[in-house]
Coordinates of C-alpha atoms (C1' of nucleotides) in Angstrom, one line a residue:
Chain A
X1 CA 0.0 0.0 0.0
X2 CA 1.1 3.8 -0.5
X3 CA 1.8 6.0 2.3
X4 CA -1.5 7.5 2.3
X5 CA -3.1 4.1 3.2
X6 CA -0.2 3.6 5.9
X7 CA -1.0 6.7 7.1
X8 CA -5.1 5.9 7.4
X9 CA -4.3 3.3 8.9
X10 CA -1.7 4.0 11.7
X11 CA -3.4 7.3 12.2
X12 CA -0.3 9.6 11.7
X13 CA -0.3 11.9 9.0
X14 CA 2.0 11.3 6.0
X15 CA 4.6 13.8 6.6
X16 CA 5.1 12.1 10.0
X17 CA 5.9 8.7 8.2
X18 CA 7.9 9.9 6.2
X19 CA 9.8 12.4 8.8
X20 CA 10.1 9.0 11.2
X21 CA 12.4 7.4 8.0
X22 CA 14.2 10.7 8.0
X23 CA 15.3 10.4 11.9
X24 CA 15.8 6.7 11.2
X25 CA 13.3 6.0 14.1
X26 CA 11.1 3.9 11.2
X27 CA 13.2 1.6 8.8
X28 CA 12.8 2.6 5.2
X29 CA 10.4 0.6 3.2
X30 CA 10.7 -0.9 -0.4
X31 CA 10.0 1.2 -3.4
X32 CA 7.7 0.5 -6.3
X33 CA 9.2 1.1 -9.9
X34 CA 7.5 4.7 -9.9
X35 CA 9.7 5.3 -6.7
X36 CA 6.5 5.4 -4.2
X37 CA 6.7 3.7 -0.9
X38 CA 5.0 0.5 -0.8
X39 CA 4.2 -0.5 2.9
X40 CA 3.5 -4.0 4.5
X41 CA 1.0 -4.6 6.9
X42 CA 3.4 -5.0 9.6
X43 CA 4.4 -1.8 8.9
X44 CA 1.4 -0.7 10.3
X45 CA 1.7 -2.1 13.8
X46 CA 4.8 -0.5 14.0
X47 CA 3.4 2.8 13.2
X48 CA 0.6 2.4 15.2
X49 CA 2.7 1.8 17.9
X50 CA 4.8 4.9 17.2
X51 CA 1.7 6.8 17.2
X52 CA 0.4 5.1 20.6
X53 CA 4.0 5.9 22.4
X54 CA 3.6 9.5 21.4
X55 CA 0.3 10.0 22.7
X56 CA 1.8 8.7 26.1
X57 CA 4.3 11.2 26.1
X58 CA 7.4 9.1 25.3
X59 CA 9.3 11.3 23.2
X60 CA 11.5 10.1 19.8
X61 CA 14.7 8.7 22.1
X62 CA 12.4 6.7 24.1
X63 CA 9.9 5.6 21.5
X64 CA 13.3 4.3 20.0
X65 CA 13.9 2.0 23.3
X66 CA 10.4 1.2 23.4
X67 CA 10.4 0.1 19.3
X68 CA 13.9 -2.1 20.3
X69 CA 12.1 -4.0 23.3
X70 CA 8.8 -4.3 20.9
X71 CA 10.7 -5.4 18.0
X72 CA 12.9 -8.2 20.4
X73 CA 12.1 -10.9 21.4
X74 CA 14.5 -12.2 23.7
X75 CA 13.2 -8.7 25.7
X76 CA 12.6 -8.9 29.2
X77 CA 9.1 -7.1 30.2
X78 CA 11.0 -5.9 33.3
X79 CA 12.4 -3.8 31.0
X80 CA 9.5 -2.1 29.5
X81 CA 8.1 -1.9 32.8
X82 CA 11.1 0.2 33.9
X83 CA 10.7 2.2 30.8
X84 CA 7.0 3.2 31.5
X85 CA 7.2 3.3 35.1
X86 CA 10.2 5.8 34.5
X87 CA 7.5 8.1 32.2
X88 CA 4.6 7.6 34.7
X89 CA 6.6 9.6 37.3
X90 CA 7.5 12.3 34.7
X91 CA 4.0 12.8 34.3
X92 CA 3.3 12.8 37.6
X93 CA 6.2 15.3 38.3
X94 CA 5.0 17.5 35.3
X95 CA 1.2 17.3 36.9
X96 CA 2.3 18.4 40.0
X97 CA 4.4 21.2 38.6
X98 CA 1.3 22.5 36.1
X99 CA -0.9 21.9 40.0
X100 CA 1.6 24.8 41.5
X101 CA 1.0 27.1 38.6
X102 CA -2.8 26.6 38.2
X103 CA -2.8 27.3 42.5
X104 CA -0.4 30.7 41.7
X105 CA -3.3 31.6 38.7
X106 CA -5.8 31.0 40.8
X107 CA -4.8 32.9 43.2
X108 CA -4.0 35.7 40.8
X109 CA -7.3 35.7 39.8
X110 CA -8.8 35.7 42.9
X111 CA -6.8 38.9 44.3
X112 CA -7.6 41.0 41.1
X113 CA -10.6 43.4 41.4
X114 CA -11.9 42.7 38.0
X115 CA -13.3 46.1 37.3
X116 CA -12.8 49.2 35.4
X117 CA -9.7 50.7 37.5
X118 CA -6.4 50.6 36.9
X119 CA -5.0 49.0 40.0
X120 CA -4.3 45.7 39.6
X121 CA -3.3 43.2 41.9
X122 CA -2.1 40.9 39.3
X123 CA -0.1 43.1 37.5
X124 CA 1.8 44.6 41.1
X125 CA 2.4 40.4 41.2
X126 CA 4.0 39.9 38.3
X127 CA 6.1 42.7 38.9
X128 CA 7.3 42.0 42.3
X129 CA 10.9 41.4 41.8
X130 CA 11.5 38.4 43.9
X131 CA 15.1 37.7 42.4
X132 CA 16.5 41.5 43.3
X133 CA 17.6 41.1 47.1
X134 CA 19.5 45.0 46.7
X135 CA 19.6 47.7 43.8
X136 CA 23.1 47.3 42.2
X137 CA 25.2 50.8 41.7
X138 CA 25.8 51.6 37.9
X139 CA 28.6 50.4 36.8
X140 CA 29.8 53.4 35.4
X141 CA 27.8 56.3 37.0
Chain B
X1 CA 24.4 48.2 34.5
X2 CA 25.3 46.0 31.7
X3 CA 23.8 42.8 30.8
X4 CA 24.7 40.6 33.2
X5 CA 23.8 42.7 35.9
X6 CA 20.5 43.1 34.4
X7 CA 20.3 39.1 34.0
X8 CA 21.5 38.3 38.0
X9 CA 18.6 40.8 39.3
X10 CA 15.9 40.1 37.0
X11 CA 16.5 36.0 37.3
X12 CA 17.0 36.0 33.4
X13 CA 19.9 34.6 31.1
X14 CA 21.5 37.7 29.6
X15 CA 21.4 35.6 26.5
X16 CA 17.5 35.8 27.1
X17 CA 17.1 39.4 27.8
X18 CA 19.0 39.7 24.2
X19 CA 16.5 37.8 22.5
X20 CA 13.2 39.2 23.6
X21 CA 15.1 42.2 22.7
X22 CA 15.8 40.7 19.1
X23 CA 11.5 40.1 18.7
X24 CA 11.0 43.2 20.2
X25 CA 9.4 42.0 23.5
X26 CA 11.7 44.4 25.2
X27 CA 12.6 47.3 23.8
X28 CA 16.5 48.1 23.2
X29 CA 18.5 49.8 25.8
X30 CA 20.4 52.5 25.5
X31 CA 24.5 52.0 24.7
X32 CA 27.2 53.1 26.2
X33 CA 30.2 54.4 24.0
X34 CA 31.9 51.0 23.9
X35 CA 28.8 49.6 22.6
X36 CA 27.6 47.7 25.7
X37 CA 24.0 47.6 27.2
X38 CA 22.9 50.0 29.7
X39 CA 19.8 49.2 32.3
X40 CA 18.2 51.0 34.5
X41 CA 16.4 49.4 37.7
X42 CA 12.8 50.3 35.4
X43 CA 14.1 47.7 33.2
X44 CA 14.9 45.2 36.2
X45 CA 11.3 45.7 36.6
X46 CA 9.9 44.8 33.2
X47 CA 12.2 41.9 32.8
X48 CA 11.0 40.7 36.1
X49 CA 7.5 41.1 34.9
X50 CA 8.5 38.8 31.9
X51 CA 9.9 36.3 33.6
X52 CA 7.1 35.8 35.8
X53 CA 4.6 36.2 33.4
X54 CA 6.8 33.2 31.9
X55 CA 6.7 31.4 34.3
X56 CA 3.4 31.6 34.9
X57 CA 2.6 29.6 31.5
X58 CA 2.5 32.6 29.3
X59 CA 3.4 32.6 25.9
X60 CA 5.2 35.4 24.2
X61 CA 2.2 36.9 22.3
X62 CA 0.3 36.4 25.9
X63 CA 3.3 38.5 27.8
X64 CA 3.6 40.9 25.3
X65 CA -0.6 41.6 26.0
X66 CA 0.2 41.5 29.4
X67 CA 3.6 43.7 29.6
X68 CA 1.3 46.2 27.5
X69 CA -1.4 46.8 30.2
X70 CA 1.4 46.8 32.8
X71 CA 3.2 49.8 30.6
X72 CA -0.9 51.5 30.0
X73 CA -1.9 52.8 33.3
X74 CA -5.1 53.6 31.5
X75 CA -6.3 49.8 31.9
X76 CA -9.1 48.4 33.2
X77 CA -7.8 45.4 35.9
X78 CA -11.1 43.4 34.3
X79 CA -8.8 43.0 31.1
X80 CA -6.2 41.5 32.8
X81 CA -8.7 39.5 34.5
X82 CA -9.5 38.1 31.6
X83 CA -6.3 37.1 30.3
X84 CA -5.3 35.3 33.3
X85 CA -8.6 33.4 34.1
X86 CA -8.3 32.3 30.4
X87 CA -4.8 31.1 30.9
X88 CA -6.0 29.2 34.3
X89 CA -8.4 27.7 32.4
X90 CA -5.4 26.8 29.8
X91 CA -3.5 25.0 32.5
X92 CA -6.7 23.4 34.1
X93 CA -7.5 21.7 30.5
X94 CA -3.9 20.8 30.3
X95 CA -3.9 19.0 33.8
X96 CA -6.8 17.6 33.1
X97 CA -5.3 15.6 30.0
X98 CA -2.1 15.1 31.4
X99 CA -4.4 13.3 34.1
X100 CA -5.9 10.9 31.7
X101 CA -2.1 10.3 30.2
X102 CA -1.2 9.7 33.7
X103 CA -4.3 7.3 34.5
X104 CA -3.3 5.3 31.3
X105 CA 0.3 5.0 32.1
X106 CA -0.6 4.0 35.4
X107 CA -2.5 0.9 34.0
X108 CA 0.1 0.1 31.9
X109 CA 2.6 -0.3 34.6
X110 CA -0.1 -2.2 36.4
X111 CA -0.8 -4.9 33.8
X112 CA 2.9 -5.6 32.7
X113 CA 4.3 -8.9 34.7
X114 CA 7.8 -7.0 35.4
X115 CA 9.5 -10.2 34.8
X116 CA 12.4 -11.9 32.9
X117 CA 9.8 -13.1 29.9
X118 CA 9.4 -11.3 27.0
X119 CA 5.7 -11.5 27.2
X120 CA 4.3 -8.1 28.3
X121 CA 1.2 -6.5 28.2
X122 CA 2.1 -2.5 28.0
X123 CA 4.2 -3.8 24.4
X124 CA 0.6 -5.6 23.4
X125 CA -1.2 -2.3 24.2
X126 CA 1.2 0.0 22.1
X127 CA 1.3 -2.4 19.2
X128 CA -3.1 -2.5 19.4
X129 CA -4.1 -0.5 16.0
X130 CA -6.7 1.2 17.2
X131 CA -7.3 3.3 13.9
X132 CA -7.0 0.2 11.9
X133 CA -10.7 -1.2 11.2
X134 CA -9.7 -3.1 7.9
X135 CA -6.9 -4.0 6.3
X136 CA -6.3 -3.0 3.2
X137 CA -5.5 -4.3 -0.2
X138 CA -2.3 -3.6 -1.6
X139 CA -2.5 -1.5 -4.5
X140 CA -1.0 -3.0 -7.1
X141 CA -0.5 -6.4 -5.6
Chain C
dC1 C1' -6.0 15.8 -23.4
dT2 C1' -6.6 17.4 -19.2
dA3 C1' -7.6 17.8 -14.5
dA4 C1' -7.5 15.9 -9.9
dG5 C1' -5.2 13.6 -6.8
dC6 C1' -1.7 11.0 -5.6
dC7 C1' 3.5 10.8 -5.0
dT8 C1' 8.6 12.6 -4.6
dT9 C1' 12.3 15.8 -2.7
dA10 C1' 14.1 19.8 -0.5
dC11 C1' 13.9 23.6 2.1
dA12 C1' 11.7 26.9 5.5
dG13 C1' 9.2 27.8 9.7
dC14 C1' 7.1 27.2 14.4
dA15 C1' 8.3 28.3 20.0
dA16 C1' 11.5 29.9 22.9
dC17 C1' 15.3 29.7 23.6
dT18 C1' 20.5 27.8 24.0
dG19 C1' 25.1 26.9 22.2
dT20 C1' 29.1 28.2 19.6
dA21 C1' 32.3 31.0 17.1
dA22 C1' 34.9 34.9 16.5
dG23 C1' 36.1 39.0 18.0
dG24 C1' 36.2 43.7 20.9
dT25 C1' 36.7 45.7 25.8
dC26 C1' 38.2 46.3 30.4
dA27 C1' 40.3 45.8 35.1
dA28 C1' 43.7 43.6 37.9
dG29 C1' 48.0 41.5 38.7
dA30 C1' 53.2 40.4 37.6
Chain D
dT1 C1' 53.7 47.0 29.8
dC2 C1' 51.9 42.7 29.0
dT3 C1' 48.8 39.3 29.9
dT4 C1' 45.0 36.9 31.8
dG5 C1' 40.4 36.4 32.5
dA6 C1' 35.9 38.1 32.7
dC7 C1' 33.1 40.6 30.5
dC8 C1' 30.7 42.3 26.1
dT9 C1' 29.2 42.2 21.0
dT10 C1' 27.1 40.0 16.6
dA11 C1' 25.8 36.2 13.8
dC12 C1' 24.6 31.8 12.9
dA13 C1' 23.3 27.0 14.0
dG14 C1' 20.9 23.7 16.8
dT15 C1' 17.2 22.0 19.8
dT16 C1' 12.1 19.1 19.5
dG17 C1' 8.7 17.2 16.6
dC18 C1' 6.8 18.1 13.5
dT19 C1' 4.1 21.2 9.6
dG20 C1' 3.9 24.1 5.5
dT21 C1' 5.3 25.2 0.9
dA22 C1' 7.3 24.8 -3.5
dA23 C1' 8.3 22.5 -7.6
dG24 C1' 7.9 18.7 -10.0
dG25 C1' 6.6 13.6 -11.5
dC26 C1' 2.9 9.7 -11.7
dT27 C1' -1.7 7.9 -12.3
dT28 C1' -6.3 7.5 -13.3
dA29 C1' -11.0 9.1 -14.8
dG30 C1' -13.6 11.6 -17.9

DNA sequence: CTAAGCCTTACAGCAACTGTAAGGTCAAGA
DNA sequence: TCTTGACCTTACAGTTGCTGTAAGGCTTAG
């Protein structure tokens, strides 16, 4: 099949097929005579499980680890486990980190008067200048 | 003060500063005669504003909104307001799918044996074509 | 014959920086 | 005075994971 059927069928969008081949993270497939790609249908659980590694975050160095575990078979599971359970606490870390920030908005936006003055208590926040302990002399006065 | 003076009290890289200077987030300083950056403590201010407002989840198009109404003392606090609850609902949809990432993750980890087999459900679940209803004919068998 | 709809490559662009190279400036110490 | 090191400058390339665009070839239906 062309790479548009590939592509239906994995659920990633041409260009991304064919940028995978570019990194090298997706083999190359055969050509026809007319110099089109001609994909196998085992090409398609491979790209299907590309697309399903993305969508759980793993990025292109890690979808690489996971594609050598899926594609060995003498892998041990404890590997893939390690792999996953490695990304699970990212997210967790990353969810936790986006928790603080949503808190800091929400604060934010419960401190500002939302009305037609000036004064604004968000503003005078994000202008508070936590980092500057002193004010430093010129340097050349 | 030069650069890096500019970079210690405002918590940004000097190579930073330079940049939002080259998009014209922040406008240029003025030069002394060798050619080097001057700042004042105004600018420690507005760079300050930046980096919170970046580190608040802000995007340059959103920071350069907000660093206008900080600059306008003609605005309306409902405006910023606005702004900010609309980035906090940003971040809320954002944990909210990162959740869902997480929760799937989680099950993964959960169903693979962690063993020395090869056998293992979270390479099953990536390799599941999920797009794939048919399969399809080659096109010129 | 032509028009649409595939396919190919190559290059540019996105966000928001960060790294590197190549060179100018400045203050302190031997 | 020379030199060393820490600054500063610009310009360009690289990062991540694609996506857009251009320019052209192939294929198939009408």
């Amino acid at each position: 099949m062309n790479i548009s059927d590939a592509a239906k069928l994995s659920g990633l969008p041409a260009k991304t097929i064919r940028y995978y081949e570019s990194i090298d993270l997706f083999g190359a497939p055969r050509r026809a005579a007319n110099g089109y790609r001609r994909y196998e249908n085992t090409d398609i659980q491979t790209l299907c499980f590309l697309r399903q590694a993305r969508q759980f975050g793993f990025n292109i160095g890690q979808c690489r680890l996971l594609l050598g575990l899926y594609k060995n078979p003498q892998r041990r599971s404890t590997e893939v486990h390690q792999l996953v359970s490695d990304k699970l606490k990212e997210v967790d870390a990353h969810i936790r980190e986006l928790g603080e920030t949503r808190d800091l908005l929400a604060r934010l936006v419960g401190a500002c008067a939302n009305d037609e003055d000036a004064e604004c208590a968000i503003i005078d926040t994000l202008a508070g200048q936590q980092e500057q302990s002193q004010v430093v002399e010129e340097s050349k006065p």
